[in-house]
Amino acid sequence: MSTQNPSPKAYITPPGVHVIDHPLVQHKLSLMRRKDASTNTFRTLLNELSMLMAYEITRDMPTQAIEIETPLETMTARVIDGKKLVLVSILRAGNGILEGMLSVVPGARVGHVGLYRDPHTLQPVEYYFKMPQDMQERDIVVVDPMLATGNSAIAAIDRLKQLQPKSIKFVCLLTCPEGVAALQKAHPEVPIFTAAVDRQLNEHGYILPGLGDAGDRIFGTQ
Ligand code: URA
């Protein structure tokens, strides 16, 4: 791993990148970054963070007016139609975000995209793709904890665009200037929601200071 850059240039978050800097989000993220956080702690915090992030990401979700009865009278009240929302997990680390988000938007549908990196071309190759029906009517939220090189996110969004959904958002926990630049170059209209933009990508494709391999930390595979 490289050493800390002694004079990091101030990074100005570009338009289209939403850093969710709520103190609760930042606190939980800091606890997750610690190398001594156990698998159980890491997973619990990721679950809680995903719920908090869902709150911000769904801020512009449309609502509809319905008639309800309170114990005292009838009123017109607003409700969301969670079924129009599809959470798309980029396997396998994306699954760590699903549970928290689904507890906030239980009506959402779920899709999965599996990609691996071809060792010769270094390009992502799709091995799994399963989505709900009627994607043209749906708003998609793609989830992956780490936006690092951006290759998986770009490939997943390339593929999802073929289904002509109403909208696509991308949600991660952590990214870096290189990941933001790559995704925005390929898909400039896709908003990025993140808890932090870290300093840099290293030569192995890891985010610094980062939190390590998100999949290994979620599933305890290292
Ligand atoms: N994937 C991870 O899990 N961590 C990184 O830092 C980069 C990609």
PDB file of C-alpha atoms and ligand atoms in Angstrom:
ATOM      1  CA  MET A   1       0.000   0.000   0.000  1.00  0.00           C
ATOM      2  CA  SER A   2       1.347   3.484  -0.779  1.00  0.00           C
ATOM      3  CA  THR A   3       2.037   6.051   1.945  1.00  0.00           C
ATOM      4  CA  GLN A   4      -0.095   9.058   2.729  1.00  0.00           C
ATOM      5  CA  ASN A   5       0.208  11.866   0.170  1.00  0.00           C
ATOM      6  CA  PRO A   6       1.899  14.715   2.125  1.00  0.00           C
ATOM      7  CA  SER A   7       0.116  17.512   0.263  1.00  0.00           C
ATOM      8  CA  PRO A   8      -3.139  16.182  -1.165  1.00  0.00           C
ATOM      9  CA  LYS A   9      -4.810  18.585  -3.587  1.00  0.00           C
ATOM     10  CA  ALA A  10      -8.197  19.760  -2.395  1.00  0.00           C
ATOM     11  CA  TYR A  11     -10.802  17.740  -4.255  1.00  0.00           C
ATOM     12  CA  ILE A  12     -13.878  19.588  -5.400  1.00  0.00           C
ATOM     13  CA  THR A  13     -16.803  17.224  -5.653  1.00  0.00           C
ATOM     14  CA  PRO A  14     -18.194  17.534  -9.181  1.00  0.00           C
ATOM     15  CA  PRO A  15     -21.890  18.189  -9.871  1.00  0.00           C
ATOM     16  CA  GLY A  16     -23.853  14.956  -9.892  1.00  0.00           C
ATOM     17  CA  VAL A  17     -21.984  13.531  -6.879  1.00  0.00           C
ATOM     18  CA  HIS A  18     -23.959  13.628  -3.635  1.00  0.00           C
ATOM     19  CA  VAL A  19     -21.828  13.124  -0.548  1.00  0.00           C
ATOM     20  CA  ILE A  20     -24.089  12.130   2.332  1.00  0.00           C
ATOM     21  CA  ASP A  21     -22.217  13.836   5.124  1.00  0.00           C
ATOM     22  CA  HIS A  22     -24.769  13.410   7.909  1.00  0.00           C
ATOM     23  CA  PRO A  23     -22.923  12.890  11.233  1.00  0.00           C
ATOM     24  CA  LEU A  24     -24.538   9.488  11.797  1.00  0.00           C
ATOM     25  CA  VAL A  25     -23.384   8.294   8.370  1.00  0.00           C
ATOM     26  CA  GLN A  26     -19.858   9.595   8.910  1.00  0.00           C
ATOM     27  CA  HIS A  27     -19.620   8.067  12.390  1.00  0.00           C
ATOM     28  CA  LYS A  28     -20.703   4.617  11.242  1.00  0.00           C
ATOM     29  CA  LEU A  29     -18.409   4.769   8.210  1.00  0.00           C
ATOM     30  CA  SER A  30     -15.429   5.583  10.465  1.00  0.00           C
ATOM     31  CA  LEU A  31     -16.212   2.552  12.645  1.00  0.00           C
ATOM     32  CA  MET A  32     -16.390   0.357   9.534  1.00  0.00           C
ATOM     33  CA  ARG A  33     -13.032   1.549   8.232  1.00  0.00           C
ATOM     34  CA  ARG A  34     -11.186   0.340  11.344  1.00  0.00           C
ATOM     35  CA  LYS A  35      -9.220  -2.789  10.574  1.00  0.00           C
ATOM     36  CA  ASP A  36     -10.180  -4.315  13.934  1.00  0.00           C
ATOM     37  CA  ALA A  37     -13.935  -4.154  13.214  1.00  0.00           C
ATOM     38  CA  SER A  38     -15.249  -7.744  13.252  1.00  0.00           C
ATOM     39  CA  THR A  39     -17.236  -9.218  10.372  1.00  0.00           C
ATOM     40  CA  ASN A  40     -20.372  -8.992  12.472  1.00  0.00           C
ATOM     41  CA  THR A  41     -19.727  -5.350  13.391  1.00  0.00           C
ATOM     42  CA  PHE A  42     -18.905  -4.455   9.802  1.00  0.00           C
ATOM     43  CA  ARG A  43     -22.091  -6.072   8.491  1.00  0.00           C
ATOM     44  CA  THR A  44     -24.277  -4.497  11.173  1.00  0.00           C
ATOM     45  CA  LEU A  45     -22.853  -1.049  10.476  1.00  0.00           C
ATOM     46  CA  LEU A  46     -23.270  -1.508   6.723  1.00  0.00           C
ATOM     47  CA  ASN A  47     -26.887  -2.441   7.299  1.00  0.00           C
ATOM     48  CA  GLU A  48     -27.496   0.676   9.416  1.00  0.00           C
ATOM     49  CA  LEU A  49     -25.635   2.898   6.970  1.00  0.00           C
ATOM     50  CA  SER A  50     -27.658   1.536   4.056  1.00  0.00           C
ATOM     51  CA  MET A  51     -30.887   2.478   5.836  1.00  0.00           C
ATOM     52  CA  LEU A  52     -29.620   6.001   6.452  1.00  0.00           C
ATOM     53  CA  MET A  53     -28.452   6.368   2.857  1.00  0.00           C
ATOM     54  CA  ALA A  54     -31.790   5.068   1.550  1.00  0.00           C
ATOM     55  CA  TYR A  55     -33.447   7.991   3.305  1.00  0.00           C
ATOM     56  CA  GLU A  56     -31.400  10.448   1.224  1.00  0.00           C
ATOM     57  CA  ILE A  57     -31.566   8.524  -2.048  1.00  0.00           C
ATOM     58  CA  THR A  58     -35.354   8.237  -1.993  1.00  0.00           C
ATOM     59  CA  ARG A  59     -35.838  11.946  -1.222  1.00  0.00           C
ATOM     60  CA  ASP A  60     -37.264  12.646  -4.715  1.00  0.00           C
ATOM     61  CA  MET A  61     -39.403   9.499  -4.974  1.00  0.00           C
ATOM     62  CA  PRO A  62     -42.894  10.341  -6.270  1.00  0.00           C
ATOM     63  CA  THR A  63     -45.817   9.942  -3.890  1.00  0.00           C
ATOM     64  CA  GLN A  64     -49.487   9.527  -4.630  1.00  0.00           C
ATOM     65  CA  ALA A  65     -52.531  10.748  -2.736  1.00  0.00           C
ATOM     66  CA  ILE A  66     -54.879   8.124  -1.272  1.00  0.00           C
ATOM     67  CA  GLU A  67     -57.892   8.317   1.027  1.00  0.00           C
ATOM     68  CA  ILE A  68     -57.317   6.846   4.489  1.00  0.00           C
ATOM     69  CA  GLU A  69     -59.300   6.811   7.704  1.00  0.00           C
ATOM     70  CA  THR A  70     -57.738   7.926  10.942  1.00  0.00           C
ATOM     71  CA  PRO A  71     -59.595   6.982  14.152  1.00  0.00           C
ATOM     72  CA  LEU A  72     -61.254  10.414  13.897  1.00  0.00           C
ATOM     73  CA  GLU A  73     -61.936  11.164  10.226  1.00  0.00           C
ATOM     74  CA  THR A  74     -61.139  10.522   6.583  1.00  0.00           C
ATOM     75  CA  MET A  75     -58.170  12.288   5.048  1.00  0.00           C
ATOM     76  CA  THR A  76     -56.087  12.376   1.885  1.00  0.00           C
ATOM     77  CA  ALA A  77     -52.578  11.132   2.663  1.00  0.00           C
ATOM     78  CA  ARG A  78     -49.452  10.601   0.581  1.00  0.00           C
ATOM     79  CA  VAL A  79     -47.828   7.195   0.056  1.00  0.00           C
ATOM     80  CA  ILE A  80     -44.970   5.973  -2.126  1.00  0.00           C
ATOM     81  CA  ASP A  81     -45.181   3.146  -4.634  1.00  0.00           C
ATOM     82  CA  GLY A  82     -42.085   1.154  -3.667  1.00  0.00           C
ATOM     83  CA  LYS A  83     -42.823  -1.464  -6.354  1.00  0.00           C
ATOM     84  CA  LYS A  84     -41.635   0.915  -9.059  1.00  0.00           C
ATOM     85  CA  LEU A  85     -38.179   0.938  -7.499  1.00  0.00           C
ATOM     86  CA  VAL A  86     -35.589  -1.713  -8.351  1.00  0.00           C
ATOM     87  CA  LEU A  87     -32.475  -2.119  -6.240  1.00  0.00           C
ATOM     88  CA  VAL A  88     -29.787  -3.672  -8.439  1.00  0.00           C
ATOM     89  CA  SER A  89     -26.939  -5.312  -6.548  1.00  0.00           C
ATOM     90  CA  ILE A  90     -23.562  -5.718  -8.221  1.00  0.00           C
ATOM     91  CA  LEU A  91     -22.457  -9.107  -6.855  1.00  0.00           C
ATOM     92  CA  ARG A  92     -21.227  -9.927  -4.426  1.00  0.00           C
ATOM     93  CA  ALA A  93     -20.526  -6.911  -2.201  1.00  0.00           C
ATOM     94  CA  GLY A  94     -23.676  -5.082  -3.371  1.00  0.00           C
ATOM     95  CA  ASN A  95     -25.736  -7.633  -1.440  1.00  0.00           C
ATOM     96  CA  GLY A  96     -24.388  -6.110   1.776  1.00  0.00           C
ATOM     97  CA  ILE A  97     -26.399  -2.956   1.043  1.00  0.00           C
ATOM     98  CA  LEU A  98     -29.664  -4.663   0.050  1.00  0.00           C
ATOM     99  CA  GLU A  99     -31.005  -5.662   3.468  1.00  0.00           C
ATOM    100  CA  GLY A 100     -30.771  -2.182   4.980  1.00  0.00           C
ATOM    101  CA  MET A 101     -32.326  -0.535   1.948  1.00  0.00           C
ATOM    102  CA  LEU A 102     -35.129  -3.099   1.755  1.00  0.00           C
ATOM    103  CA  SER A 103     -36.025  -2.526   5.386  1.00  0.00           C
ATOM    104  CA  VAL A 104     -36.708   1.119   4.495  1.00  0.00           C
ATOM    105  CA  VAL A 105     -38.373   0.454   1.103  1.00  0.00           C
ATOM    106  CA  PRO A 106     -39.826  -3.054   1.559  1.00  0.00           C
ATOM    107  CA  GLY A 107     -41.852  -2.877  -1.660  1.00  0.00           C
ATOM    108  CA  ALA A 108     -38.777  -2.473  -3.865  1.00  0.00           C
ATOM    109  CA  ARG A 109     -37.932  -5.204  -6.364  1.00  0.00           C
ATOM    110  CA  VAL A 110     -34.386  -6.568  -6.559  1.00  0.00           C
ATOM    111  CA  GLY A 111     -32.114  -7.342  -9.499  1.00  0.00           C
ATOM    112  CA  HIS A 112     -28.627  -8.865  -9.517  1.00  0.00           C
ATOM    113  CA  VAL A 113     -25.693  -8.374 -11.869  1.00  0.00           C
ATOM    114  CA  GLY A 114     -22.633 -10.645 -11.633  1.00  0.00           C
ATOM    115  CA  LEU A 115     -19.409  -9.567 -13.327  1.00  0.00           C
ATOM    116  CA  TYR A 116     -15.859 -10.918 -13.221  1.00  0.00           C
ATOM    117  CA  ARG A 117     -12.684  -9.442 -14.587  1.00  0.00           C
ATOM    118  CA  ASP A 118     -11.213 -11.272 -17.572  1.00  0.00           C
ATOM    119  CA  PRO A 119      -7.557 -11.895 -16.610  1.00  0.00           C
ATOM    120  CA  HIS A 120      -6.349 -11.222 -20.184  1.00  0.00           C
ATOM    121  CA  THR A 121      -8.390  -8.219 -21.281  1.00  0.00           C
ATOM    122  CA  LEU A 122      -9.002  -6.957 -17.683  1.00  0.00           C
ATOM    123  CA  GLN A 123     -12.505  -6.080 -18.864  1.00  0.00           C
ATOM    124  CA  PRO A 124     -15.626  -7.037 -16.881  1.00  0.00           C
ATOM    125  CA  VAL A 125     -17.462 -10.101 -18.198  1.00  0.00           C
ATOM    126  CA  GLU A 126     -21.090 -10.732 -17.222  1.00  0.00           C
ATOM    127  CA  TYR A 127     -21.871 -14.144 -15.651  1.00  0.00           C
ATOM    128  CA  TYR A 128     -25.283 -13.365 -14.129  1.00  0.00           C
ATOM    129  CA  PHE A 129     -28.086 -10.934 -14.924  1.00  0.00           C
ATOM    130  CA  LYS A 130     -31.552 -11.251 -13.463  1.00  0.00           C
ATOM    131  CA  MET A 131     -34.028  -8.375 -13.362  1.00  0.00           C
ATOM    132  CA  PRO A 132     -37.741  -7.940 -12.605  1.00  0.00           C
ATOM    133  CA  GLN A 133     -40.240  -7.553 -15.479  1.00  0.00           C
ATOM    134  CA  ASP A 134     -41.284  -4.209 -16.998  1.00  0.00           C
ATOM    135  CA  MET A 135     -37.999  -2.413 -16.456  1.00  0.00           C
ATOM    136  CA  GLN A 136     -39.167   0.456 -18.707  1.00  0.00           C
ATOM    137  CA  GLU A 137     -41.558   1.492 -15.925  1.00  0.00           C
ATOM    138  CA  ARG A 138     -39.023   1.382 -13.136  1.00  0.00           C
ATOM    139  CA  ASP A 139     -36.490   3.591 -11.392  1.00  0.00           C
ATOM    140  CA  ILE A 140     -33.220   1.775 -10.729  1.00  0.00           C
ATOM    141  CA  VAL A 141     -30.832   2.213  -7.812  1.00  0.00           C
ATOM    142  CA  VAL A 142     -27.583   0.339  -8.495  1.00  0.00           C
ATOM    143  CA  VAL A 143     -25.716  -0.569  -5.294  1.00  0.00           C
ATOM    144  CA  ASP A 144     -22.064  -1.502  -4.763  1.00  0.00           C
ATOM    145  CA  PRO A 145     -20.140  -0.474  -1.627  1.00  0.00           C
ATOM    146  CA  MET A 146     -16.974   0.589  -3.475  1.00  0.00           C
ATOM    147  CA  LEU A 147     -16.750   2.707  -6.648  1.00  0.00           C
ATOM    148  CA  ALA A 148     -13.040   2.154  -7.319  1.00  0.00           C
ATOM    149  CA  THR A 149     -11.921   1.819 -10.977  1.00  0.00           C
ATOM    150  CA  GLY A 150     -15.559   2.171 -12.012  1.00  0.00           C
ATOM    151  CA  ASN A 151     -15.309  -0.751 -14.460  1.00  0.00           C
ATOM    152  CA  SER A 152     -18.036  -2.888 -12.846  1.00  0.00           C
ATOM    153  CA  ALA A 153     -20.396   0.036 -12.330  1.00  0.00           C
ATOM    154  CA  ILE A 154     -19.945   1.167 -15.940  1.00  0.00           C
ATOM    155  CA  ALA A 155     -20.519  -2.343 -17.325  1.00  0.00           C
ATOM    156  CA  ALA A 156     -23.580  -2.908 -15.120  1.00  0.00           C
ATOM    157  CA  ILE A 157     -25.112   0.435 -16.129  1.00  0.00           C
ATOM    158  CA  ASP A 158     -24.299  -0.189 -19.832  1.00  0.00           C
ATOM    159  CA  ARG A 159     -26.311  -3.392 -19.590  1.00  0.00           C
ATOM    160  CA  LEU A 160     -29.167  -1.875 -17.562  1.00  0.00           C
ATOM    161  CA  LYS A 161     -29.571   0.949 -20.070  1.00  0.00           C
ATOM    162  CA  GLN A 162     -30.455  -1.630 -22.740  1.00  0.00           C
ATOM    163  CA  LEU A 163     -33.649  -2.238 -20.721  1.00  0.00           C
ATOM    164  CA  GLN A 164     -34.564   1.478 -20.966  1.00  0.00           C
ATOM    165  CA  PRO A 165     -35.506   2.112 -17.325  1.00  0.00           C
ATOM    166  CA  LYS A 166     -37.066   5.437 -16.309  1.00  0.00           C
ATOM    167  CA  SER A 167     -34.007   6.464 -14.310  1.00  0.00           C
ATOM    168  CA  ILE A 168     -30.752   5.132 -12.831  1.00  0.00           C
ATOM    169  CA  LYS A 169     -28.928   6.202  -9.665  1.00  0.00           C
ATOM    170  CA  PHE A 170     -25.679   4.738  -8.375  1.00  0.00           C
ATOM    171  CA  VAL A 171     -25.061   4.276  -4.643  1.00  0.00           C
ATOM    172  CA  CYS A 172     -21.809   3.359  -2.928  1.00  0.00           C
ATOM    173  CA  LEU A 173     -20.288   3.794   0.491  1.00  0.00           C
ATOM    174  CA  LEU A 174     -16.923   4.968  -0.692  1.00  0.00           C
ATOM    175  CA  THR A 175     -15.399   6.236  -3.897  1.00  0.00           C
ATOM    176  CA  CYS A 176     -12.305   8.129  -5.062  1.00  0.00           C
ATOM    177  CA  PRO A 177     -11.662  10.825  -7.702  1.00  0.00           C
ATOM    178  CA  GLU A 178     -10.657   8.182 -10.283  1.00  0.00           C
ATOM    179  CA  GLY A 179     -13.875   6.200  -9.821  1.00  0.00           C
ATOM    180  CA  VAL A 180     -16.065   9.279  -9.999  1.00  0.00           C
ATOM    181  CA  ALA A 181     -14.302  10.497 -13.167  1.00  0.00           C
ATOM    182  CA  ALA A 182     -14.614   7.122 -14.912  1.00  0.00           C
ATOM    183  CA  LEU A 183     -18.308   6.660 -14.119  1.00  0.00           C
ATOM    184  CA  GLN A 184     -19.190  10.244 -14.985  1.00  0.00           C
ATOM    185  CA  LYS A 185     -17.312   9.971 -18.297  1.00  0.00           C
ATOM    186  CA  ALA A 186     -19.250   6.845 -19.284  1.00  0.00           C
ATOM    187  CA  HIS A 187     -22.623   7.787 -17.770  1.00  0.00           C
ATOM    188  CA  PRO A 188     -22.680  11.530 -17.083  1.00  0.00           C
ATOM    189  CA  GLU A 189     -26.410  11.636 -16.338  1.00  0.00           C
ATOM    190  CA  VAL A 190     -26.278   8.991 -13.562  1.00  0.00           C
ATOM    191  CA  PRO A 191     -26.133  10.651 -10.116  1.00  0.00           C
ATOM    192  CA  ILE A 192     -23.659   9.144  -7.652  1.00  0.00           C
ATOM    193  CA  PHE A 193     -24.534   8.931  -3.952  1.00  0.00           C
ATOM    194  CA  THR A 194     -21.693   8.171  -1.555  1.00  0.00           C
ATOM    195  CA  ALA A 195     -20.753   8.595   2.094  1.00  0.00           C
ATOM    196  CA  ALA A 196     -17.223   9.754   1.187  1.00  0.00           C
ATOM    197  CA  VAL A 197     -14.819  10.476  -1.669  1.00  0.00           C
ATOM    198  CA  ASP A 198     -11.456   9.158  -0.480  1.00  0.00           C
ATOM    199  CA  ARG A 199      -8.019  10.340  -1.545  1.00  0.00           C
ATOM    200  CA  GLN A 200      -7.046   7.992  -4.376  1.00  0.00           C
ATOM    201  CA  LEU A 201      -6.996   4.600  -6.047  1.00  0.00           C
ATOM    202  CA  ASN A 202      -3.827   2.544  -5.604  1.00  0.00           C
ATOM    203  CA  GLU A 203      -2.101   0.450  -8.281  1.00  0.00           C
ATOM    204  CA  HIS A 204      -4.073  -2.636  -7.229  1.00  0.00           C
ATOM    205  CA  GLY A 205      -7.438  -0.925  -7.669  1.00  0.00           C
ATOM    206  CA  TYR A 206      -8.022  -0.340  -3.933  1.00  0.00           C
ATOM    207  CA  ILE A 207      -9.357   2.894  -2.517  1.00  0.00           C
ATOM    208  CA  LEU A 208      -7.058   4.748  -0.084  1.00  0.00           C
ATOM    209  CA  PRO A 209      -7.476   5.149   2.831  1.00  0.00           C
ATOM    210  CA  GLY A 210     -10.594   3.062   2.159  1.00  0.00           C
ATOM    211  CA  LEU A 211     -11.789   0.114   4.190  1.00  0.00           C
ATOM    212  CA  GLY A 212     -10.178  -2.824   2.387  1.00  0.00           C
ATOM    213  CA  ASP A 213     -12.024  -5.421   0.345  1.00  0.00           C
ATOM    214  CA  ALA A 214     -15.695  -4.796   1.040  1.00  0.00           C
ATOM    215  CA  GLY A 215     -16.810  -8.286  -0.046  1.00  0.00           C
ATOM    216  CA  ASP A 216     -14.281  -9.993   2.215  1.00  0.00           C
ATOM    217  CA  ARG A 217     -15.226  -7.771   5.134  1.00  0.00           C
ATOM    218  CA  ILE A 218     -18.970  -8.358   4.676  1.00  0.00           C
ATOM    219  CA  PHE A 219     -18.721 -12.115   4.227  1.00  0.00           C
ATOM    220  CA  GLY A 220     -15.651 -12.831   6.388  1.00  0.00           C
ATOM    221  CA  THR A 221     -13.795 -14.497   3.527  1.00  0.00           C
ATOM    222  CA  GLN A 222     -10.296 -13.389   4.375  1.00  0.00           C
TER     223      GLN A 222
HETATM  224  N1  URA B   1     -13.192  -3.041  -4.010  1.00  0.00           N
HETATM  225  C1  URA B   1     -13.073  -3.101  -2.667  1.00  0.00           C
HETATM  226  O1  URA B   1     -13.694  -3.932  -2.017  1.00  0.00           O
HETATM  227  N2  URA B   1     -12.253  -2.235  -2.052  1.00  0.00           N
HETATM  228  C2  URA B   1     -11.575  -1.301  -2.715  1.00  0.00           C
HETATM  229  O2  URA B   1     -10.869  -0.514  -2.099  1.00  0.00           O
HETATM  230  C3  URA B   1     -11.722  -1.254  -4.122  1.00  0.00           C
HETATM  231  C4  URA B   1     -12.545  -2.137  -4.742  1.00  0.00           C
END
